CSV table of N, CA and C and ligand atoms in Angstrom, one decimal:
chain,number,residue,atom,x,y,z
A,1,MET,N,-27.9,7.5,4.4
A,1,MET,CA,-27.3,6.4,3.7
A,1,MET,C,-27.1,5.3,4.7
A,2,THR,N,-27.4,4.1,4.3
A,2,THR,CA,-27.2,2.9,5.2
A,2,THR,C,-26.2,2.0,4.5
A,3,ILE,N,-25.4,1.3,5.3
A,3,ILE,CA,-24.4,0.4,4.7
A,3,ILE,C,-24.7,-1.0,5.3
A,4,THR,N,-24.9,-2.0,4.4
A,4,THR,CA,-25.1,-3.4,4.9
A,4,THR,C,-24.0,-4.3,4.3
A,5,ARG,N,-24.0,-5.5,4.8
A,5,ARG,CA,-23.1,-6.5,4.2
A,5,ARG,C,-23.9,-7.7,3.7
A,6,PRO,N,-24.4,-7.6,2.4
A,6,PRO,CA,-25.1,-8.7,1.9
A,6,PRO,C,-24.2,-10.0,1.7
A,7,ALA,N,-24.8,-11.1,2.0
A,7,ALA,CA,-24.0,-12.4,1.9
A,7,ALA,C,-23.9,-12.8,0.4
A,8,PHE,N,-22.9,-13.6,0.1
A,8,PHE,CA,-22.6,-14.2,-1.2
A,8,PHE,C,-23.8,-14.9,-1.7
A,9,GLY,N,-24.3,-14.6,-2.9
A,9,GLY,CA,-25.4,-15.4,-3.5
A,9,GLY,C,-26.7,-14.9,-3.2
A,10,THR,N,-26.9,-13.8,-2.3
A,10,THR,CA,-28.2,-13.2,-2.0
A,10,THR,C,-28.5,-12.2,-3.1
A,11,PRO,N,-29.8,-11.7,-3.1
A,11,PRO,CA,-30.2,-10.7,-4.1
A,11,PRO,C,-29.4,-9.4,-3.9
A,12,GLY,N,-29.0,-9.1,-2.7
A,12,GLY,CA,-28.2,-7.9,-2.5
A,12,GLY,C,-26.8,-8.0,-3.1
A,13,TRP,N,-26.3,-9.2,-3.1
A,13,TRP,CA,-25.0,-9.5,-3.7
A,13,TRP,C,-25.1,-9.4,-5.2
A,14,ASP,N,-26.2,-9.9,-5.8
A,14,ASP,CA,-26.5,-9.9,-7.2
A,14,ASP,C,-26.6,-8.4,-7.7
A,15,ASP,N,-27.3,-7.6,-6.9
A,15,ASP,CA,-27.5,-6.2,-7.3
A,15,ASP,C,-26.1,-5.5,-7.3
A,16,ALA,N,-25.3,-5.8,-6.3
A,16,ALA,CA,-23.9,-5.2,-6.3
A,16,ALA,C,-23.1,-5.6,-7.5
A,17,LEU,N,-23.3,-6.9,-8.0
A,17,LEU,CA,-22.6,-7.3,-9.2
A,17,LEU,C,-23.0,-6.5,-10.4
A,18,VAL,N,-24.3,-6.1,-10.5
A,18,VAL,CA,-24.8,-5.3,-11.6
A,18,VAL,C,-24.1,-3.9,-11.5
A,19,LEU,N,-24.0,-3.3,-10.4
A,19,LEU,CA,-23.4,-2.0,-10.2
A,19,LEU,C,-21.9,-2.1,-10.5
A,20,ARG,N,-21.2,-3.2,-10.0
A,20,ARG,CA,-19.8,-3.4,-10.2
A,20,ARG,C,-19.5,-3.5,-11.7
A,21,ARG,N,-20.3,-4.3,-12.4
A,21,ARG,CA,-20.1,-4.5,-13.8
A,21,ARG,C,-20.2,-3.2,-14.6
A,22,ALA,N,-21.3,-2.4,-14.2
A,22,ALA,CA,-21.6,-1.1,-14.9
A,22,ALA,C,-20.5,-0.1,-14.7
A,23,VAL,N,-19.9,-0.1,-13.5
A,23,VAL,CA,-18.9,1.0,-13.2
A,23,VAL,C,-17.5,0.5,-13.5
A,24,LEU,N,-17.2,-0.8,-13.2
A,24,LEU,CA,-15.8,-1.2,-13.3
A,24,LEU,C,-15.4,-2.1,-14.5
A,25,ARG,N,-16.4,-2.6,-15.2
A,25,ARG,CA,-16.0,-3.5,-16.3
A,25,ARG,C,-16.5,-3.1,-17.7
A,26,THR,N,-17.8,-2.8,-17.8
A,26,THR,CA,-18.4,-2.5,-19.1
A,26,THR,C,-17.7,-1.3,-19.8
A,27,PRO,N,-17.4,-0.2,-19.0
A,27,PRO,CA,-16.7,0.9,-19.7
A,27,PRO,C,-15.3,0.5,-20.3
A,28,LEU,N,-14.8,-0.6,-19.8
A,28,LEU,CA,-13.5,-1.1,-20.4
A,28,LEU,C,-13.7,-2.1,-21.4
A,29,GLY,N,-14.9,-2.5,-21.7
A,29,GLY,CA,-15.2,-3.5,-22.7
A,29,GLY,C,-15.0,-4.9,-22.1
A,30,LEU,N,-15.0,-5.0,-20.8
A,30,LEU,CA,-14.7,-6.3,-20.1
A,30,LEU,C,-16.0,-6.8,-19.4
A,31,ASP,N,-15.9,-8.0,-18.8
A,31,ASP,CA,-16.9,-8.5,-17.9
A,31,ASP,C,-16.2,-9.5,-16.9
A,32,PHE,N,-16.9,-9.8,-15.9
A,32,PHE,CA,-16.4,-10.8,-14.9
A,32,PHE,C,-16.5,-12.2,-15.5
A,33,THR,N,-15.6,-13.0,-15.2
A,33,THR,CA,-15.7,-14.4,-15.6
A,33,THR,C,-16.3,-15.2,-14.5
A,34,ALA,N,-16.8,-16.4,-14.8
A,34,ALA,CA,-17.3,-17.3,-13.7
A,34,ALA,C,-16.3,-17.5,-12.7
A,35,ALA,N,-15.0,-17.6,-13.0
A,35,ALA,CA,-13.9,-17.9,-12.1
A,35,ALA,C,-13.8,-16.7,-11.1
A,36,ASP,N,-13.9,-15.4,-11.7
A,36,ASP,CA,-13.8,-14.2,-10.9
A,36,ASP,C,-14.9,-14.3,-9.8
A,37,ILE,N,-16.1,-14.6,-10.2
A,37,ILE,CA,-17.2,-14.6,-9.2
A,37,ILE,C,-17.1,-15.7,-8.2
A,38,ALA,N,-16.7,-16.9,-8.7
A,38,ALA,CA,-16.5,-18.0,-7.7
A,38,ALA,C,-15.5,-17.7,-6.7
A,39,ALA,N,-14.4,-16.9,-7.1
A,39,ALA,CA,-13.3,-16.6,-6.2
A,39,ALA,C,-13.8,-15.6,-5.1
A,40,GLU,N,-15.0,-15.0,-5.3
A,40,GLU,CA,-15.4,-14.0,-4.3
A,40,GLU,C,-16.3,-14.6,-3.2
A,41,ALA,N,-16.4,-15.9,-3.1
A,41,ALA,CA,-17.2,-16.6,-2.1
A,41,ALA,C,-16.8,-16.2,-0.7
A,42,GLY,N,-15.4,-16.0,-0.5
A,42,GLY,CA,-14.9,-15.7,0.8
A,42,GLY,C,-14.8,-14.2,1.1
A,43,ASP,N,-15.2,-13.4,0.2
A,43,ASP,CA,-15.1,-11.9,0.3
A,43,ASP,C,-16.3,-11.4,1.2
A,44,THR,N,-16.1,-10.2,1.8
A,44,THR,CA,-17.2,-9.5,2.5
A,44,THR,C,-17.5,-8.3,1.6
A,45,LEU,N,-18.8,-8.2,1.3
A,45,LEU,CA,-19.3,-7.1,0.5
A,45,LEU,C,-19.9,-6.1,1.4
A,46,PHE,N,-19.6,-4.8,1.1
A,46,PHE,CA,-20.2,-3.7,1.8
A,46,PHE,C,-21.1,-2.9,0.7
A,47,ALA,N,-22.3,-2.7,1.0
A,47,ALA,CA,-23.2,-2.1,0.0
A,47,ALA,C,-23.9,-0.9,0.7
A,48,ALA,N,-23.8,0.3,0.0
A,48,ALA,CA,-24.4,1.5,0.5
A,48,ALA,C,-25.7,1.8,-0.3
A,49,TYR,N,-26.7,2.1,0.5
A,49,TYR,CA,-28.1,2.3,0.0
A,49,TYR,C,-28.5,3.7,0.4
A,50,ARG,N,-29.2,4.4,-0.6
A,50,ARG,CA,-30.0,5.6,-0.2
A,50,ARG,C,-31.4,5.4,-0.8
A,51,ASP,N,-32.4,5.6,0.1
A,51,ASP,CA,-33.8,5.4,-0.4
A,51,ASP,C,-34.0,4.1,-1.1
A,52,ALA,N,-33.4,3.0,-0.5
A,52,ALA,CA,-33.5,1.6,-1.0
A,52,ALA,C,-32.8,1.4,-2.3
A,53,ARG,N,-32.1,2.4,-2.8
A,53,ARG,CA,-31.3,2.2,-4.0
A,53,ARG,C,-29.8,1.9,-3.7
A,54,LEU,N,-29.3,0.9,-4.3
A,54,LEU,CA,-27.9,0.6,-4.2
A,54,LEU,C,-27.0,1.6,-4.9
A,55,ILE,N,-26.2,2.4,-4.2
A,55,ILE,CA,-25.4,3.5,-4.8
A,55,ILE,C,-23.9,3.3,-4.7
A,56,GLY,N,-23.5,2.3,-4.0
A,56,GLY,CA,-22.0,2.1,-3.9
A,56,GLY,C,-21.6,0.8,-3.3
A,57,VAL,N,-20.5,0.3,-3.6
A,57,VAL,CA,-20.0,-1.0,-3.1
A,57,VAL,C,-18.5,-1.0,-2.9
A,58,VAL,N,-18.0,-1.9,-2.0
A,58,VAL,CA,-16.6,-2.2,-1.9
A,58,VAL,C,-16.5,-3.6,-1.3
A,59,MET,N,-15.4,-4.3,-1.5
A,59,MET,CA,-15.3,-5.6,-1.1
A,59,MET,C,-14.0,-5.8,-0.3
A,60,LEU,N,-14.0,-6.7,0.7
A,60,LEU,CA,-12.9,-7.1,1.5
A,60,LEU,C,-12.5,-8.5,1.2
A,61,ARG,N,-11.2,-8.7,0.9
A,61,ARG,CA,-10.8,-10.1,0.6
A,61,ARG,C,-9.7,-10.4,1.7
A,62,PRO,N,-9.8,-11.5,2.5
A,62,PRO,CA,-8.8,-11.8,3.4
A,62,PRO,C,-7.5,-12.2,2.7
A,63,GLU,N,-6.4,-11.8,3.2
A,63,GLU,CA,-5.1,-12.1,2.5
A,63,GLU,C,-4.1,-12.7,3.4
A,64,GLY,N,-4.3,-12.7,4.7
A,64,GLY,CA,-3.3,-13.3,5.6
A,64,GLY,C,-3.8,-13.1,7.0
A,65,VAL,N,-2.9,-13.3,8.0
A,65,VAL,CA,-3.3,-13.3,9.4
A,65,VAL,C,-3.9,-12.0,9.7
A,66,ASP,N,-3.3,-10.9,9.4
A,66,ASP,CA,-3.8,-9.5,9.7
A,66,ASP,C,-3.8,-8.6,8.5
A,67,SER,N,-4.0,-9.2,7.3
A,67,SER,CA,-4.0,-8.3,6.1
A,67,SER,C,-5.3,-8.6,5.3
A,68,VAL,N,-5.8,-7.6,4.7
A,68,VAL,CA,-6.9,-7.8,3.7
A,68,VAL,C,-6.6,-6.9,2.5
A,69,LYS,N,-7.3,-7.3,1.4
A,69,LYS,CA,-7.3,-6.5,0.2
A,69,LYS,C,-8.6,-5.8,0.0
A,70,LEU,N,-8.5,-4.5,-0.2
A,70,LEU,CA,-9.7,-3.7,-0.5
A,70,LEU,C,-9.9,-3.7,-2.1
A,71,ARG,N,-11.1,-4.1,-2.5
A,71,ARG,CA,-11.3,-4.3,-4.0
A,71,ARG,C,-12.7,-3.9,-4.4
A,72,GLN,N,-12.9,-3.6,-5.7
A,72,GLN,CA,-14.2,-3.4,-6.3
A,72,GLN,C,-14.9,-2.2,-5.7
A,73,MET,N,-14.1,-1.1,-5.4
A,73,MET,CA,-14.8,0.1,-4.9
A,73,MET,C,-15.5,0.8,-6.1
A,74,ALA,N,-16.8,1.0,-6.0
A,74,ALA,CA,-17.5,1.6,-7.1
A,74,ALA,C,-18.7,2.4,-6.6
A,75,VAL,N,-18.9,3.6,-7.0
A,75,VAL,CA,-20.0,4.4,-6.7
A,75,VAL,C,-20.8,4.8,-7.9
A,76,ALA,N,-22.1,4.7,-7.9
A,76,ALA,CA,-22.9,5.0,-9.1
A,76,ALA,C,-22.5,6.4,-9.6
A,77,GLU,N,-22.5,6.5,-10.9
A,77,GLU,CA,-21.9,7.7,-11.5
A,77,GLU,C,-22.7,9.0,-11.0
A,78,ASP,N,-24.0,8.9,-10.9
A,78,ASP,CA,-24.7,10.1,-10.5
A,78,ASP,C,-24.7,10.4,-9.0
A,79,MET,N,-24.0,9.6,-8.3
A,79,MET,CA,-23.9,9.7,-6.8
A,79,MET,C,-22.5,10.1,-6.3
A,80,ARG,N,-21.6,10.3,-7.3
A,80,ARG,CA,-20.2,10.6,-6.9
A,80,ARG,C,-20.1,12.0,-6.3
A,81,GLY,N,-19.1,12.2,-5.5
A,81,GLY,CA,-18.9,13.5,-4.8
A,81,GLY,C,-19.8,13.8,-3.7
A,82,GLN,N,-20.5,12.8,-3.2
A,82,GLN,CA,-21.4,13.0,-2.0
A,82,GLN,C,-21.0,12.1,-0.8
A,83,ARG,N,-19.7,11.8,-0.8
A,83,ARG,CA,-19.1,11.1,0.3
A,83,ARG,C,-19.6,9.6,0.5
A,84,VAL,N,-20.1,9.1,-0.6
A,84,VAL,CA,-20.5,7.6,-0.5
A,84,VAL,C,-19.3,6.8,-0.4
A,85,GLY,N,-18.2,7.1,-1.2
A,85,GLY,CA,-17.0,6.3,-1.2
A,85,GLY,C,-16.3,6.4,0.2
A,86,GLU,N,-16.3,7.7,0.8
A,86,GLU,CA,-15.7,7.9,2.1
A,86,GLU,C,-16.4,7.0,3.1
A,87,HIS,N,-17.8,7.0,3.1
A,87,HIS,CA,-18.5,6.3,4.1
A,87,HIS,C,-18.3,4.8,3.9
A,88,LEU,N,-18.2,4.3,2.7
A,88,LEU,CA,-17.9,2.9,2.5
A,88,LEU,C,-16.5,2.5,3.1
A,89,LEU,N,-15.5,3.4,2.9
A,89,LEU,CA,-14.2,3.1,3.4
A,89,LEU,C,-14.2,3.1,4.9
A,90,GLU,N,-15.0,4.0,5.5
A,90,GLU,CA,-15.1,4.0,7.0
A,90,GLU,C,-15.7,2.7,7.5
A,91,ALA,N,-16.8,2.2,6.8
A,91,ALA,CA,-17.4,1.0,7.3
A,91,ALA,C,-16.5,-0.2,7.1
A,92,PHE,N,-15.7,-0.2,6.0
A,92,PHE,CA,-14.8,-1.2,5.6
A,92,PHE,C,-13.7,-1.2,6.7
A,93,GLU,N,-13.1,-0.1,7.1
A,93,GLU,CA,-12.0,0.0,8.1
A,93,GLU,C,-12.5,-0.4,9.5
A,94,ALA,N,-13.8,0.0,9.8
A,94,ALA,CA,-14.3,-0.4,11.1
A,94,ALA,C,-14.4,-1.9,11.2
A,95,HIS,N,-14.9,-2.5,10.2
A,95,HIS,CA,-15.1,-3.9,10.2
A,95,HIS,C,-13.7,-4.6,10.2
A,96,ALA,N,-12.8,-4.1,9.4
A,96,ALA,CA,-11.4,-4.7,9.4
A,96,ALA,C,-10.8,-4.6,10.8
A,97,ARG,N,-10.9,-3.5,11.5
A,97,ARG,CA,-10.4,-3.3,12.8
A,97,ARG,C,-11.0,-4.4,13.8
A,98,ALA,N,-12.3,-4.5,13.7
A,98,ALA,CA,-13.0,-5.5,14.6
A,98,ALA,C,-12.5,-6.9,14.3
A,99,LEU,N,-12.0,-7.2,13.1
A,99,LEU,CA,-11.4,-8.5,12.8
A,99,LEU,C,-10.0,-8.6,13.2
A,100,GLY,N,-9.4,-7.5,13.7
A,100,GLY,CA,-8.0,-7.5,14.1
A,100,GLY,C,-7.0,-7.3,12.9
A,101,VAL,N,-7.5,-6.7,11.8
A,101,VAL,CA,-6.7,-6.4,10.7
A,101,VAL,C,-5.8,-5.2,11.0
A,102,ARG,N,-4.5,-5.3,10.5
A,102,ARG,CA,-3.5,-4.2,10.7
A,102,ARG,C,-3.2,-3.6,9.3
A,103,HIS,N,-3.3,-4.4,8.2
A,103,HIS,CA,-2.8,-3.9,7.0
A,103,HIS,C,-3.9,-4.0,5.9
A,104,ILE,N,-4.1,-2.9,5.2
A,104,ILE,CA,-5.1,-2.9,4.1
A,104,ILE,C,-4.3,-2.6,2.8
A,105,GLY,N,-4.4,-3.4,1.8
A,105,GLY,CA,-3.7,-3.2,0.5
A,105,GLY,C,-4.8,-3.1,-0.6
A,106,LEU,N,-4.4,-2.4,-1.7
A,106,LEU,CA,-5.4,-2.3,-2.8
A,106,LEU,C,-4.6,-1.9,-4.1
A,107,ALA,N,-5.2,-2.2,-5.2
A,107,ALA,CA,-4.7,-1.8,-6.5
A,107,ALA,C,-5.6,-0.6,-7.0
A,108,ALA,N,-5.0,0.6,-7.0
A,108,ALA,CA,-5.8,1.8,-7.3
A,108,ALA,C,-5.6,2.1,-8.8
A,109,ARG,N,-6.7,2.4,-9.4
A,109,ARG,CA,-6.7,3.0,-10.8
A,109,ARG,C,-6.0,4.3,-10.6
A,110,ARG,N,-5.2,4.7,-11.7
A,110,ARG,CA,-4.5,6.0,-11.6
A,110,ARG,C,-5.5,7.1,-11.3
A,111,THR,N,-6.7,7.0,-11.8
A,111,THR,CA,-7.7,8.1,-11.7
A,111,THR,C,-8.3,8.2,-10.3
A,112,ALA,N,-8.1,7.1,-9.4
A,112,ALA,CA,-8.7,7.1,-8.1
A,112,ALA,C,-7.6,7.3,-7.0
A,113,ILE,N,-6.4,7.4,-7.4
A,113,ILE,CA,-5.3,7.5,-6.3
A,113,ILE,C,-5.5,8.7,-5.4
A,114,GLY,N,-6.0,9.8,-5.9
A,114,GLY,CA,-6.2,11.0,-5.0
A,114,GLY,C,-7.3,10.7,-4.0
A,115,PHE,N,-8.3,9.9,-4.4
A,115,PHE,CA,-9.4,9.6,-3.5
A,115,PHE,C,-8.8,8.8,-2.3
A,116,TYR,N,-8.0,7.8,-2.6
A,116,TYR,CA,-7.5,6.9,-1.5
A,116,TYR,C,-6.5,7.7,-0.7
A,117,GLU,N,-5.7,8.6,-1.3
A,117,GLU,CA,-4.7,9.4,-0.5
A,117,GLU,C,-5.4,10.2,0.5
A,118,ARG,N,-6.6,10.8,0.2
A,118,ARG,CA,-7.3,11.6,1.1
A,118,ARG,C,-7.8,10.8,2.3
A,119,GLN,N,-7.9,9.5,2.2
A,119,GLN,CA,-8.3,8.6,3.3
A,119,GLN,C,-7.1,7.9,3.9
A,120,GLY,N,-5.9,8.4,3.7
A,120,GLY,CA,-4.8,7.9,4.4
A,120,GLY,C,-4.0,6.8,3.8
A,121,TYR,N,-4.3,6.4,2.6
A,121,TYR,CA,-3.6,5.4,1.9
A,121,TYR,C,-2.4,6.0,1.1
A,122,ALA,N,-1.3,5.2,1.0
A,122,ALA,CA,-0.1,5.7,0.4
A,122,ALA,C,0.3,4.7,-0.8
A,123,VAL,N,0.8,5.3,-1.9
A,123,VAL,CA,1.3,4.5,-3.0
A,123,VAL,C,2.5,3.8,-2.6
A,124,ASP,N,2.6,2.5,-2.9
A,124,ASP,CA,3.9,1.8,-2.6
A,124,ASP,C,4.3,0.9,-3.7
A,125,SER,N,4.0,1.2,-4.9
A,125,SER,CA,4.5,0.5,-6.1
A,125,SER,C,4.7,1.4,-7.3
A,126,ASP,N,5.4,0.8,-8.3
A,126,ASP,CA,5.4,1.5,-9.6
A,126,ASP,C,4.0,1.2,-10.3
A,127,GLU,N,3.9,1.8,-11.4
A,127,GLU,CA,2.6,1.6,-12.1
A,127,GLU,C,2.6,0.2,-12.8
A,128,PHE,N,1.4,-0.4,-12.8
A,128,PHE,CA,1.3,-1.7,-13.5
A,128,PHE,C,-0.1,-1.7,-14.2
A,129,ILE,N,-0.3,-2.6,-15.1
A,129,ILE,CA,-1.6,-2.6,-15.9
A,129,ILE,C,-2.4,-3.8,-15.3
A,130,GLU,N,-3.7,-3.4,-15.0
A,130,GLU,CA,-4.7,-4.4,-14.6
A,130,GLU,C,-6.0,-4.0,-15.3
A,131,VAL,N,-6.8,-5.0,-15.7
A,131,VAL,CA,-8.0,-4.7,-16.5
A,131,VAL,C,-7.7,-3.7,-17.6
A,132,THR,N,-6.6,-3.7,-18.2
A,132,THR,CA,-6.2,-2.9,-19.4
A,132,THR,C,-5.8,-1.5,-19.0
A,133,ILE,N,-5.9,-1.1,-17.7
A,133,ILE,CA,-5.6,0.4,-17.4
A,133,ILE,C,-4.5,0.5,-16.3
A,134,PRO,N,-3.8,1.7,-16.2
A,134,PRO,CA,-2.8,1.8,-15.2
A,134,PRO,C,-3.3,1.8,-13.8
A,135,HIS,N,-2.5,1.2,-12.9
A,135,HIS,CA,-2.8,1.1,-11.5
A,135,HIS,C,-1.5,1.3,-10.7
A,136,ARG,N,-1.7,1.6,-9.4
A,136,ARG,CA,-0.5,1.5,-8.5
A,136,ARG,C,-1.1,0.8,-7.2
A,137,HIS,N,-0.2,0.0,-6.6
A,137,HIS,CA,-0.6,-0.6,-5.3
A,137,HIS,C,-0.5,0.5,-4.2
A,138,MET,N,-1.5,0.5,-3.3
A,138,MET,CA,-1.5,1.4,-2.2
A,138,MET,C,-1.8,0.6,-0.9
A,139,SER,N,-1.5,1.2,0.2
A,139,SER,CA,-1.7,0.5,1.5
A,139,SER,C,-1.9,1.5,2.6
A,140,LYS,N,-2.5,1.0,3.7
A,140,LYS,CA,-2.7,1.7,4.9
A,140,LYS,C,-2.5,0.8,6.1
A,141,THR,N,-1.9,1.3,7.1
A,141,THR,CA,-1.8,0.5,8.4
A,141,THR,C,-2.8,1.1,9.4
A,142,LEU,N,-3.6,0.2,9.9
A,142,LEU,CA,-4.6,0.6,10.9
A,142,LEU,C,-4.0,0.7,12.3
A,143,ARG,N,-4.3,1.7,13.0
A,143,ARG,CA,-3.8,1.9,14.4
A,143,ARG,C,-4.9,1.5,15.4
B,1,LIG,C1,-13.3,6.8,-6.8
B,1,LIG,C2,-14.8,6.8,-6.2
B,1,LIG,C3,-15.0,5.5,-5.5
B,1,LIG,C4,-14.9,7.9,-5.2
B,1,LIG,O1,-16.2,7.9,-4.6
B,1,LIG,P1,-17.0,9.2,-4.2
B,1,LIG,O2,-18.2,8.8,-3.5
B,1,LIG,O3,-17.3,10.0,-5.5
B,1,LIG,O4,-16.0,10.0,-3.3
B,1,LIG,P2,-16.3,10.9,-2.0
B,1,LIG,O5,-17.5,11.8,-2.4
B,1,LIG,O6,-16.5,10.0,-0.8
B,1,LIG,O7,-15.0,11.7,-2.0
B,1,LIG,C5,-14.2,11.9,-0.8
B,1,LIG,C6,-13.1,12.9,-1.1
B,1,LIG,O8,-12.2,12.3,-2.1
B,1,LIG,C7,-12.2,13.2,-3.2
B,1,LIG,N1,-12.2,12.4,-4.5
B,1,LIG,C8,-13.3,11.7,-4.9
B,1,LIG,N2,-12.9,11.0,-6.1
B,1,LIG,C9,-11.6,11.4,-6.3
B,1,LIG,C10,-10.7,11.1,-7.4
B,1,LIG,N3,-11.1,10.3,-8.4
B,1,LIG,N4,-9.5,11.7,-7.4
B,1,LIG,C11,-9.2,12.6,-6.4
B,1,LIG,N5,-10.0,12.9,-5.3
B,1,LIG,C12,-11.2,12.3,-5.3
B,1,LIG,C13,-13.4,14.1,-3.1
B,1,LIG,O9,-13.2,15.3,-3.7
B,1,LIG,C14,-13.5,14.2,-1.6
B,1,LIG,O10,-12.4,15.1,-1.2
B,1,LIG,P3,-12.6,16.2,0.1
B,1,LIG,O11,-12.5,15.3,1.3
B,1,LIG,O12,-11.4,17.1,-0.1
B,1,LIG,O13,-13.9,16.9,-0.1
B,1,LIG,C15,-15.8,7.0,-7.4
B,1,LIG,O14,-15.5,8.2,-8.1
B,1,LIG,C16,-15.9,5.9,-8.4
B,1,LIG,O15,-16.7,4.9,-8.2
B,1,LIG,N6,-15.2,6.0,-9.5
B,1,LIG,C17,-15.2,5.0,-10.6
B,1,LIG,C18,-14.7,3.6,-10.2
B,1,LIG,C19,-13.3,3.7,-9.6
B,1,LIG,O16,-12.4,4.3,-10.1
B,1,LIG,N7,-13.2,2.9,-8.5
B,1,LIG,C20,-11.9,2.8,-7.8
B,1,LIG,C21,-11.2,1.6,-8.4
B,1,LIG,S1,-9.5,1.5,-7.8
């Protein structure tokens, strides 16, 4: 598996948008808006490939001096359970550390909370609804 960081507006970014839509929006009957996509111009995209196929993505959004938001974590359905998500989080955290980030926050779907807990993230909010489904805020402090 290789992990790269395709720039906004490149073919790699567009491929990631197709995977994000298929995993995170279409099953909910939703789609990204033009405003959603425009707001991502300052995000960093991490894309995992196996044999030249894009199999997983996650995005980093700057939030403050030493804080970032982890968002859009998605692994292709037939590639789950093979540590793609774990490797993406490792690459994300290594990059965040290099930027001097101390605090990572995210909105976790109820069904993904166990995944993030295994990687050291802790729930720190009550449940709320986002994209029509239950989420909780989670966070991790980098050492
Ligand atoms: C959640 C998701 C990113 C996990 O990716 P993955 O590549 O399948 O996960 P990994 O293989 O790296 O799993 C690492 C560990 O987490 C566990 N795990 C994976 N998904 C889990 C889940 N949904 N709940 C609890 N534990 C989970 C694995 O069993 C493994 O545990 P182990 O270390 O004890 O063996 C993936 O299932 C996915 O894309 N789901 C749909 C989209 C989604 O919910 N995204 C998150 C939005 S907040």
